[in-house]
Amino acid sequence: MLSEFDLIKQYFQRPRPGQAVLGIGDDCALLAPSPGMQMAISSDMLVEDRHFFAGADARMLGHKCLAVNLSDLAAMGAKPVAFTLALALPAADRDWLSGFSAGLFALADQHGCELIGGDTTKGPLNICITIFGELAPGHALRRDAAMAGDDLWISGSLGDARLALAGYHKEYALDDAAQVAAGARMHMPTPRVALGLALANARLAHAAIDISDGLVGDLAHILAASKVGATLDVDALPAGPVLAAQPQALRRRFCAAGGDDYELCFTAARAQREAIIAAGVACGSAVTRVGTIDAAPGLRLVDAAGSALDLQLAGFDHFASA
Amino acid sequence: MLSEFDLIKQYFQRPRPGQAVLGIGDDCALLAPSPGMQMAISSDMLVEDRHFFAGADARMLGHKCLAVNLSDLAAMGAKPVAFTLALALPAADRDWLSGFSAGLFALADQHGCELIGGDTTKGPLNICITIFGELAPGHALRRDAAMAGDDLWISGSLGDARLALAGYHKEYALDDAAQVAAGARMHMPTPRVALGLALANARLAHAAIDISDGLVGDLAHILAASKVGATLDVDALPAGPVLAAQPQALRRRFCAAGGDDYELCFTAARAQREAIIAAGVACGSAVTRVGTIDAAPGLRLVDAAGSALDLQLAGFDHFASA
């Protein structure tokens, strides 16, 4: 019989090499912020059958839950420090716990991000991580900082996660190899932490957001917060390797409004083009220029020739299609 | 149709008078810690049918979700600063949201604790709050700080929440007035924030914990972490007003192992007795001396005459009775 306290001790409590003064095992964890730094804080809740399939591989799920939170720090330009994990589990299943914690800690260790506390309870599977990062005052990549004339950039590639979902749902036929390759992007997203840090620390970018609900929907948040518009060259969007081999209409849709990409969309002055490309190389993340920020409000989608495109897209809303 | 973003804007986004540099509406919130202070962090996840009844009053639920987190800060001696809220909802029900946010913010405002971010998604009802407090280095009321010879203290009163549960479950017959009065303690617990702060700031207490799973079970965490034992005078435990009118056997059981009390159990040197009583008066929380910390390991329950009691108790474990 695995008790709540044994479960925490066996699967989640580790020797702590991190920044925490006090980790798991008291009423609160204690964190000593670095002098003069601000804390960046984000929470993401992942629910079975909503954010992941019932029976999803536990190791990949452990990775993904932390990855989506790290992606929020990346989009702010903050350095990961620590996180809490609240977990509702239908049962204390040793195989699941072992896989989940392995996937979680493999990614946490890559980023020096320490598990400092949380909660464990019985209930429908639900995973809520709150993550803490640090950044220097004034360095945050805020959504309200885009300026007319800025270039619009995208990290990595888009749409393979959405393509995998289409394959799983049989809305689109994918062969097995393509399904597996696209599925890897959906289940094991790569948070662009190093790139976000580089953009913020060297003051290369103005605004940034991570693309979780689809580029067009997420970009709209930057445009609204910054009171600007944008022109987006849909054919310049970097399709993921599996999506790149699919027909143009699908490529355009899934690049522009895929969801689950966890790439960075950011804006920067034209004068920073060389430095941004160099930062991308240094961080191992491709960076692609895909449009411009305009003074005129609204988002204009255009093709490679500059002609207007109407893709009939909408961002993802958890309660819209309920 | 209430979208995810409208939901956040209408029910959870407010003008911010707090300490946050940036609140709801970006990838992360930004918090500027007070110079030299440590951050105390705690997460609690509340699940329908586990921590509260299906159909529970939304306003009281909003209160309780934040109260249990504030109670963790109180048990550490930290001053509340801010919190994040992650919410999985079966549907975007306006009445529920309106009641829940009213209960939540009424308590948050009492403690100057600002909602700075979170997540909203569709799913089985699940409420996860992560709370942030501040304290001076070395002032935390840690579980491992109890010392042999310390007095053992309890704030407020115990057992009425457990009595209410017994009434709801028909394991014990309560008349309507008693059920309502005891139920108020279960649904609207009072976090002992001011008392925790006073104990920590004036260095009055050594160890502390908040009583959520029942006194005996929670006290065991202090004893294990501090490598000490204790003698607990069960008949000295302050029963809640409704429980106080019930038979002795029930009183003893529900005081010693009730659960959902959210009172503080703390240890302090004998020399602090007067100061602790004065702090209790100043904070409006009763404080009662209920035993002593011993060098010999183990917890000894005794009655008013000092004779050993065996109540056959166990702490609450979320996976033990699964």
PDB file of C-alpha atoms in Angstrom, chain A residues 27-198:
ATOM      1  CA  ASP A  27       3.917  23.848   5.188  1.00  0.00           C
ATOM      2  CA  CYS A  28       5.666  26.022   2.614  1.00  0.00           C
ATOM      3  CA  ALA A  29       8.824  25.890   0.571  1.00  0.00           C
ATOM      4  CA  LEU A  30      11.261  28.774   1.072  1.00  0.00           C
ATOM      5  CA  LEU A  31      12.985  30.454  -1.833  1.00  0.00           C
ATOM      6  CA  ALA A  32      15.637  33.171  -1.530  1.00  0.00           C
ATOM      7  CA  PRO A  33      15.368  35.382  -4.643  1.00  0.00           C
ATOM      8  CA  SER A  34      18.657  36.627  -6.063  1.00  0.00           C
ATOM      9  CA  PRO A  35      19.195  40.227  -4.917  1.00  0.00           C
ATOM     10  CA  GLY A  36      17.558  42.766  -7.212  1.00  0.00           C
ATOM     11  CA  MET A  37      15.850  40.183  -9.439  1.00  0.00           C
ATOM     12  CA  GLN A  38      12.122  39.932 -10.122  1.00  0.00           C
ATOM     13  CA  MET A  39      10.202  36.657  -9.934  1.00  0.00           C
ATOM     14  CA  ALA A  40       8.281  35.500 -13.017  1.00  0.00           C
ATOM     15  CA  ILE A  41       5.435  33.163 -12.068  1.00  0.00           C
ATOM     16  CA  SER A  42       3.124  31.058 -14.217  1.00  0.00           C
ATOM     17  CA  SER A  43       0.586  28.250 -13.621  1.00  0.00           C
ATOM     18  CA  ASP A  44      -0.680  25.668 -16.111  1.00  0.00           C
ATOM     19  CA  MET A  45      -3.276  23.015 -15.380  1.00  0.00           C
ATOM     20  CA  LEU A  46      -3.428  19.942 -17.635  1.00  0.00           C
ATOM     21  CA  VAL A  47      -6.550  17.790 -17.606  1.00  0.00           C
ATOM     22  CA  GLU A  48      -6.970  14.273 -18.961  1.00  0.00           C
ATOM     23  CA  ASP A  49      -9.007  14.040 -22.197  1.00  0.00           C
ATOM     24  CA  ARG A  50      -8.571  17.779 -22.658  1.00  0.00           C
ATOM     25  CA  HIS A  51      -4.840  18.452 -22.815  1.00  0.00           C
ATOM     26  CA  PHE A  52      -3.751  14.843 -23.227  1.00  0.00           C
ATOM     27  CA  PHE A  53      -5.353  11.516 -24.091  1.00  0.00           C
ATOM     28  CA  ALA A  54      -6.533   9.127 -21.391  1.00  0.00           C
ATOM     29  CA  GLY A  55      -3.786   6.524 -21.031  1.00  0.00           C
ATOM     30  CA  ALA A  56      -1.102   8.908 -22.348  1.00  0.00           C
ATOM     31  CA  ASP A  57       2.469   7.732 -21.812  1.00  0.00           C
ATOM     32  CA  ALA A  58       3.402   8.865 -18.306  1.00  0.00           C
ATOM     33  CA  ARG A  59       7.011   9.758 -19.097  1.00  0.00           C
ATOM     34  CA  MET A  60       6.054  11.982 -22.024  1.00  0.00           C
ATOM     35  CA  LEU A  61       3.301  13.520 -19.916  1.00  0.00           C
ATOM     36  CA  GLY A  62       5.791  14.365 -17.158  1.00  0.00           C
ATOM     37  CA  HIS A  63       7.908  16.097 -19.794  1.00  0.00           C
ATOM     38  CA  LYS A  64       5.012  17.981 -21.357  1.00  0.00           C
ATOM     39  CA  CYS A  65       3.534  19.308 -18.101  1.00  0.00           C
ATOM     40  CA  LEU A  66       6.793  20.970 -17.183  1.00  0.00           C
ATOM     41  CA  ALA A  67       7.587  21.968 -20.795  1.00  0.00           C
ATOM     42  CA  VAL A  68       4.447  24.098 -21.148  1.00  0.00           C
ATOM     43  CA  ASN A  69       5.359  25.957 -17.957  1.00  0.00           C
ATOM     44  CA  LEU A  70       9.001  26.411 -18.969  1.00  0.00           C
ATOM     45  CA  SER A  71       7.657  27.791 -22.245  1.00  0.00           C
ATOM     46  CA  ASP A  72       5.851  30.548 -20.313  1.00  0.00           C
ATOM     47  CA  LEU A  73       9.124  31.510 -18.612  1.00  0.00           C
ATOM     48  CA  ALA A  74      10.839  31.471 -22.027  1.00  0.00           C
ATOM     49  CA  ALA A  75       8.195  33.807 -23.436  1.00  0.00           C
ATOM     50  CA  MET A  76       8.929  36.239 -20.608  1.00  0.00           C
ATOM     51  CA  GLY A  77      12.710  35.854 -20.904  1.00  0.00           C
ATOM     52  CA  ALA A  78      13.050  34.498 -17.352  1.00  0.00           C
ATOM     53  CA  LYS A  79      15.597  31.997 -16.051  1.00  0.00           C
ATOM     54  CA  PRO A  80      13.928  28.878 -14.555  1.00  0.00           C
ATOM     55  CA  VAL A  81      14.508  28.429 -10.825  1.00  0.00           C
ATOM     56  CA  ALA A  82      11.899  26.148  -9.252  1.00  0.00           C
ATOM     57  CA  PHE A  83       8.370  24.754  -9.518  1.00  0.00           C
ATOM     58  CA  THR A  84       5.551  23.253  -7.464  1.00  0.00           C
ATOM     59  CA  LEU A  85       3.501  20.251  -8.600  1.00  0.00           C
ATOM     60  CA  ALA A  86      -0.099  19.599  -7.570  1.00  0.00           C
ATOM     61  CA  LEU A  87      -1.345  16.236  -8.712  1.00  0.00           C
ATOM     62  CA  ALA A  88      -4.810  14.652  -8.576  1.00  0.00           C
ATOM     63  CA  LEU A  89      -4.528  10.939  -9.341  1.00  0.00           C
ATOM     64  CA  PRO A  90      -7.275   8.328  -9.695  1.00  0.00           C
ATOM     65  CA  ALA A  91      -4.939   5.849  -7.943  1.00  0.00           C
ATOM     66  CA  ALA A  92      -1.351   5.604  -6.732  1.00  0.00           C
ATOM     67  CA  ASP A  93      -0.028   3.549  -9.677  1.00  0.00           C
ATOM     68  CA  ARG A  94       3.700   2.832  -9.274  1.00  0.00           C
ATOM     69  CA  ASP A  95       4.407   2.411 -12.990  1.00  0.00           C
ATOM     70  CA  TRP A  96       2.689   5.670 -13.827  1.00  0.00           C
ATOM     71  CA  LEU A  97       4.415   7.568 -11.004  1.00  0.00           C
ATOM     72  CA  SER A  98       7.791   6.183 -11.954  1.00  0.00           C
ATOM     73  CA  GLY A  99       7.401   7.157 -15.626  1.00  0.00           C
ATOM     74  CA  PHE A 100       5.849  10.536 -14.891  1.00  0.00           C
ATOM     75  CA  SER A 101       8.532  11.571 -12.402  1.00  0.00           C
ATOM     76  CA  ALA A 102      11.312  10.364 -14.735  1.00  0.00           C
ATOM     77  CA  GLY A 103      10.002  12.487 -17.620  1.00  0.00           C
ATOM     78  CA  LEU A 104       9.432  15.450 -15.327  1.00  0.00           C
ATOM     79  CA  PHE A 105      12.862  15.405 -13.704  1.00  0.00           C
ATOM     80  CA  ALA A 106      14.755  14.741 -16.954  1.00  0.00           C
ATOM     81  CA  LEU A 107      13.482  18.068 -18.290  1.00  0.00           C
ATOM     82  CA  ALA A 108      13.739  19.841 -14.904  1.00  0.00           C
ATOM     83  CA  ASP A 109      17.399  18.863 -14.636  1.00  0.00           C
ATOM     84  CA  GLN A 110      18.132  20.139 -18.157  1.00  0.00           C
ATOM     85  CA  HIS A 111      16.988  23.559 -16.987  1.00  0.00           C
ATOM     86  CA  GLY A 112      18.239  23.500 -13.389  1.00  0.00           C
ATOM     87  CA  CYS A 113      14.640  23.865 -12.217  1.00  0.00           C
ATOM     88  CA  GLU A 114      13.960  22.375  -8.800  1.00  0.00           C
ATOM     89  CA  LEU A 115      10.728  20.790  -7.493  1.00  0.00           C
ATOM     90  CA  ILE A 116      10.164  22.563  -4.159  1.00  0.00           C
ATOM     91  CA  GLY A 117       6.664  21.521  -3.090  1.00  0.00           C
ATOM     92  CA  GLY A 118       3.088  20.851  -4.065  1.00  0.00           C
ATOM     93  CA  ASP A 119       0.152  18.677  -3.238  1.00  0.00           C
ATOM     94  CA  THR A 120      -1.069  15.148  -3.931  1.00  0.00           C
ATOM     95  CA  THR A 121      -4.658  14.036  -3.785  1.00  0.00           C
ATOM     96  CA  LYS A 122      -7.052  11.477  -5.164  1.00  0.00           C
ATOM     97  CA  GLY A 123      -9.283  12.613  -8.024  1.00  0.00           C
ATOM     98  CA  PRO A 124      -9.713  12.705 -11.795  1.00  0.00           C
ATOM     99  CA  LEU A 125      -6.214  13.007 -13.312  1.00  0.00           C
ATOM    100  CA  ASN A 126      -5.167  16.644 -13.175  1.00  0.00           C
ATOM    101  CA  ILE A 127      -1.660  18.079 -13.161  1.00  0.00           C
ATOM    102  CA  CYS A 128      -1.053  21.660 -12.082  1.00  0.00           C
ATOM    103  CA  ILE A 129       2.456  23.084 -12.144  1.00  0.00           C
ATOM    104  CA  THR A 130       3.354  26.574 -10.945  1.00  0.00           C
ATOM    105  CA  ILE A 131       6.785  27.676 -12.080  1.00  0.00           C
ATOM    106  CA  PHE A 132       9.164  30.365 -10.821  1.00  0.00           C
ATOM    107  CA  GLY A 133      11.858  32.136 -12.801  1.00  0.00           C
ATOM    108  CA  GLU A 134      14.038  35.181 -12.332  1.00  0.00           C
ATOM    109  CA  LEU A 135      14.761  38.174 -14.484  1.00  0.00           C
ATOM    110  CA  ALA A 136      16.269  41.621 -14.133  1.00  0.00           C
ATOM    111  CA  PRO A 137      13.778  44.489 -13.697  1.00  0.00           C
ATOM    112  CA  GLY A 138      12.789  45.949 -17.056  1.00  0.00           C
ATOM    113  CA  HIS A 139      14.051  42.951 -19.048  1.00  0.00           C
ATOM    114  CA  ALA A 140      10.748  41.046 -19.319  1.00  0.00           C
ATOM    115  CA  LEU A 141       9.429  40.325 -22.824  1.00  0.00           C
ATOM    116  CA  ARG A 142       5.937  41.682 -22.239  1.00  0.00           C
ATOM    117  CA  ARG A 143       2.971  41.344 -24.563  1.00  0.00           C
ATOM    118  CA  ASP A 144       2.415  45.099 -24.539  1.00  0.00           C
ATOM    119  CA  ALA A 145       5.870  46.019 -25.853  1.00  0.00           C
ATOM    120  CA  ALA A 146       5.486  45.488 -29.621  1.00  0.00           C
ATOM    121  CA  MET A 147       6.163  48.608 -31.729  1.00  0.00           C
ATOM    122  CA  ALA A 148       5.011  49.550 -35.207  1.00  0.00           C
ATOM    123  CA  GLY A 149       7.835  48.770 -37.629  1.00  0.00           C
ATOM    124  CA  ASP A 150       9.051  45.757 -35.622  1.00  0.00           C
ATOM    125  CA  ASP A 151       9.820  42.521 -37.417  1.00  0.00           C
ATOM    126  CA  LEU A 152       7.712  39.548 -36.412  1.00  0.00           C
ATOM    127  CA  TRP A 153       9.687  36.374 -35.663  1.00  0.00           C
ATOM    128  CA  ILE A 154       8.919  32.715 -34.922  1.00  0.00           C
ATOM    129  CA  SER A 155      11.268  30.198 -33.280  1.00  0.00           C
ATOM    130  CA  GLY A 156      11.566  26.587 -34.449  1.00  0.00           C
ATOM    131  CA  SER A 157       8.729  25.224 -36.547  1.00  0.00           C
ATOM    132  CA  LEU A 158       4.952  25.112 -36.408  1.00  0.00           C
ATOM    133  CA  GLY A 159       2.045  22.802 -37.029  1.00  0.00           C
ATOM    134  CA  ASP A 160       3.384  19.274 -36.501  1.00  0.00           C
ATOM    135  CA  ALA A 161       1.580  18.953 -33.153  1.00  0.00           C
ATOM    136  CA  ARG A 162      -1.703  19.977 -34.783  1.00  0.00           C
ATOM    137  CA  LEU A 163      -1.031  17.567 -37.651  1.00  0.00           C
ATOM    138  CA  ALA A 164      -0.493  14.730 -35.159  1.00  0.00           C
ATOM    139  CA  LEU A 165      -3.833  15.559 -33.534  1.00  0.00           C
ATOM    140  CA  ALA A 166      -5.545  15.498 -36.946  1.00  0.00           C
ATOM    141  CA  GLY A 167      -4.021  12.059 -37.525  1.00  0.00           C
ATOM    142  CA  TYR A 168      -5.140  10.715 -34.118  1.00  0.00           C
ATOM    143  CA  HIS A 169      -8.652  12.070 -34.688  1.00  0.00           C
ATOM    144  CA  LYS A 170      -8.787  10.614 -38.249  1.00  0.00           C
ATOM    145  CA  GLU A 171      -9.611  14.036 -39.650  1.00  0.00           C
ATOM    146  CA  TYR A 172      -6.533  13.588 -41.840  1.00  0.00           C
ATOM    147  CA  ALA A 173      -4.774  10.411 -43.018  1.00  0.00           C
ATOM    148  CA  LEU A 174      -1.134  10.119 -41.941  1.00  0.00           C
ATOM    149  CA  ASP A 175       1.076   7.077 -42.478  1.00  0.00           C
ATOM    150  CA  ASP A 176       2.567   5.461 -39.377  1.00  0.00           C
ATOM    151  CA  ALA A 177       6.029   7.025 -39.654  1.00  0.00           C
ATOM    152  CA  ALA A 178       4.555  10.505 -40.142  1.00  0.00           C
ATOM    153  CA  GLN A 179       2.167   9.980 -37.228  1.00  0.00           C
ATOM    154  CA  VAL A 180       5.001   8.995 -34.905  1.00  0.00           C
ATOM    155  CA  ALA A 181       7.236  11.868 -36.010  1.00  0.00           C
ATOM    156  CA  ALA A 182       4.482  14.473 -35.722  1.00  0.00           C
ATOM    157  CA  GLY A 183       3.292  12.908 -32.450  1.00  0.00           C
ATOM    158  CA  ALA A 184       6.710  13.488 -30.913  1.00  0.00           C
ATOM    159  CA  ARG A 185       6.211  17.243 -31.356  1.00  0.00           C
ATOM    160  CA  MET A 186       2.806  17.030 -29.702  1.00  0.00           C
ATOM    161  CA  HIS A 187       3.901  14.888 -26.752  1.00  0.00           C
ATOM    162  CA  MET A 188       7.431  16.218 -26.197  1.00  0.00           C
ATOM    163  CA  PRO A 189       7.479  19.940 -26.984  1.00  0.00           C
ATOM    164  CA  THR A 190      10.767  21.820 -26.595  1.00  0.00           C
ATOM    165  CA  PRO A 191      10.469  24.991 -24.511  1.00  0.00           C
ATOM    166  CA  ARG A 192      12.692  27.717 -25.999  1.00  0.00           C
ATOM    167  CA  VAL A 193      14.205  28.743 -22.686  1.00  0.00           C
ATOM    168  CA  ALA A 194      17.715  29.612 -23.885  1.00  0.00           C
ATOM    169  CA  LEU A 195      16.371  31.687 -26.775  1.00  0.00           C
ATOM    170  CA  GLY A 196      13.945  33.577 -24.525  1.00  0.00           C
ATOM    171  CA  LEU A 197      16.769  34.335 -22.096  1.00  0.00           C
ATOM    172  CA  ALA A 198      19.064  35.509 -24.868  1.00  0.00           C
TER     173      ALA A 198
END
